[in-house]
Amino acid sequence: MSQKLRVGILGGTGMVGQRFISLLESHPWFEVTVIAASPRSAGKTYEEAVGGRWKMLTPMPEAVKKIVVMNVNEVEKVAAGVDFVFSAVDMSKDEIKAIEEAYAKTETPVVSNNSAHRWTPDVPMVVPEINPEHFEVIKSQRERLGTKSGFIAVKPNCSIQSYAPCLAAWREFEPTTVVVTTYQAISGAGKNFEDWPEMVGNVIPFIGGEEEKSEQEPLRVLGKVENGVVVKAQEPAITAQCIRIPVLNGHTAAVFVSFKKKPTKEQLIQKLTEFKGLPQELELPSAPKQFVQYMEEENRPQITLDVDYENGMGVSIGRLREDTVYDYKFVGMSHNTVRGAAGGAVLCAELLKAQGYIQAK
């Protein structure tokens, strides 16, 4: 590309917004030109607005420090300076729905990390390796919104990234039942240990809204496009428990699964390691070369050793074995703020750009 697309970050001062900014620091296609946040941050430089709340392990990029933060509610003004936006705003669900549609109606594509539009029938919710064909519904969404180039696309919840790819890779064996317990990092709540000292040495067996997302969102990802909307899959039946544990980054899942057509362990591992999609074929900048790795060691995957696999964009699976109640059980792990949040959205935007949905204004 001779010229990079201009990107706006909505909600740029929060943890996911910061992750977007750090991931885009040297992106070959995209450049952060606008950062928008709440009115209390507007008018300050990004460095001033974030203050001591920079939560990434890498330093704040020099290129964004002096960008003056805009008011996210001044939609026309923000949209005028960008080709598309990433959304990580911290608002109520109804407010997020309204503001993302408002940006789309300025002919600005919105790639969202938020959950507000994940069940809007004509909004694609995409893991690029699994269901890129769901972007087809953008055509009907544009007709509904009355736009030519503006639209909303979303990525699914961080908690499903460590097991939904397995269900997609194993689709031909027809998974029927999935029992999953996720062990979720504190950064999934937008916090670190300084913000949340009571999490040190602690486990909290409840994360509001996560279990419903963990049970239902994989079915939408595995669903089909019919008559301009996404229709969720009916199987497998998924039941989930979601637990907060004292790690900073990385969601782990312990999963049990049964199939209509029971495969061998070797077949399952082969399907995982061969699983790839359009991001790999197109060699998109953020795409992991190996989407899913299978680890033979009994004590892997581990957060400290494996969370940054493929720069945090890959998924690690291990301990696959036959079960006494279900057919198989395994452990999965993925980086919740990279693959599960900002990185997953960046990869969606790269694919949308490659397919012509996102263009320079």
PDB file of C-alpha atoms in Angstrom, residues 162 247 249-252 288 290-319 331-336 338-339:
ATOM      1  CA  SER A 162      -9.854 -21.115  23.044  1.00  0.00           C
ATOM      2  CA  VAL A 247      -3.523 -14.230  35.950  1.00  0.00           C
ATOM      3  CA  ASN A 249      -3.490 -12.294  30.358  1.00  0.00           C
ATOM      4  CA  GLY A 250      -4.753 -15.544  28.877  1.00  0.00           C
ATOM      5  CA  HIS A 251      -8.035 -17.429  29.062  1.00  0.00           C
ATOM      6  CA  THR A 252      -7.876 -21.192  29.583  1.00  0.00           C
ATOM      7  CA  PRO A 288      -0.844 -16.316  12.677  1.00  0.00           C
ATOM      8  CA  GLN A 290      -0.210 -21.605  12.397  1.00  0.00           C
ATOM      9  CA  PHE A 291      -3.663 -20.747  13.772  1.00  0.00           C
ATOM     10  CA  VAL A 292      -3.943 -23.702  16.176  1.00  0.00           C
ATOM     11  CA  GLN A 293      -0.995 -25.554  17.699  1.00  0.00           C
ATOM     12  CA  TYR A 294      -1.381 -28.918  19.393  1.00  0.00           C
ATOM     13  CA  MET A 295       0.967 -29.515  22.326  1.00  0.00           C
ATOM     14  CA  GLU A 296       1.935 -33.078  23.243  1.00  0.00           C
ATOM     15  CA  GLU A 297       3.330 -32.289  26.701  1.00  0.00           C
ATOM     16  CA  GLU A 298       1.049 -33.285  29.578  1.00  0.00           C
ATOM     17  CA  ASN A 299       1.515 -29.916  31.313  1.00  0.00           C
ATOM     18  CA  ARG A 300       0.761 -27.637  28.327  1.00  0.00           C
ATOM     19  CA  PRO A 301      -0.596 -25.215  27.333  1.00  0.00           C
ATOM     20  CA  GLN A 302       0.496 -22.895  30.131  1.00  0.00           C
ATOM     21  CA  ILE A 303      -0.175 -19.169  30.429  1.00  0.00           C
ATOM     22  CA  THR A 304       3.421 -18.190  31.156  1.00  0.00           C
ATOM     23  CA  LEU A 305       4.848 -20.288  28.315  1.00  0.00           C
ATOM     24  CA  ASP A 306       2.185 -20.132  25.620  1.00  0.00           C
ATOM     25  CA  VAL A 307       0.011 -17.008  25.916  1.00  0.00           C
ATOM     26  CA  ASP A 308       2.090 -15.103  23.344  1.00  0.00           C
ATOM     27  CA  TYR A 309       2.072 -17.932  20.770  1.00  0.00           C
ATOM     28  CA  GLU A 310       2.014 -16.370  17.286  1.00  0.00           C
ATOM     29  CA  ASN A 311       2.223 -12.890  18.894  1.00  0.00           C
ATOM     30  CA  GLY A 312      -0.908 -13.703  20.880  1.00  0.00           C
ATOM     31  CA  MET A 313      -2.941 -14.453  17.738  1.00  0.00           C
ATOM     32  CA  GLY A 314      -2.672 -18.257  17.843  1.00  0.00           C
ATOM     33  CA  VAL A 315      -4.629 -20.803  19.882  1.00  0.00           C
ATOM     34  CA  SER A 316      -2.916 -23.533  21.927  1.00  0.00           C
ATOM     35  CA  ILE A 317      -4.566 -26.909  22.552  1.00  0.00           C
ATOM     36  CA  GLY A 318      -3.325 -29.792  24.695  1.00  0.00           C
ATOM     37  CA  ARG A 319      -4.281 -32.789  26.836  1.00  0.00           C
ATOM     38  CA  VAL A 331      -7.545 -27.943  27.390  1.00  0.00           C
ATOM     39  CA  GLY A 332      -7.411 -24.796  25.249  1.00  0.00           C
ATOM     40  CA  MET A 333      -5.780 -21.423  25.792  1.00  0.00           C
ATOM     41  CA  SER A 334      -5.735 -18.082  23.986  1.00  0.00           C
ATOM     42  CA  HIS A 335      -4.657 -14.497  24.631  1.00  0.00           C
ATOM     43  CA  ASN A 336      -7.808 -12.679  25.677  1.00  0.00           C
ATOM     44  CA  VAL A 338      -4.975  -9.948  21.590  1.00  0.00           C
ATOM     45  CA  ARG A 339      -6.768 -12.768  19.711  1.00  0.00           C
TER      46      ARG A 339
END
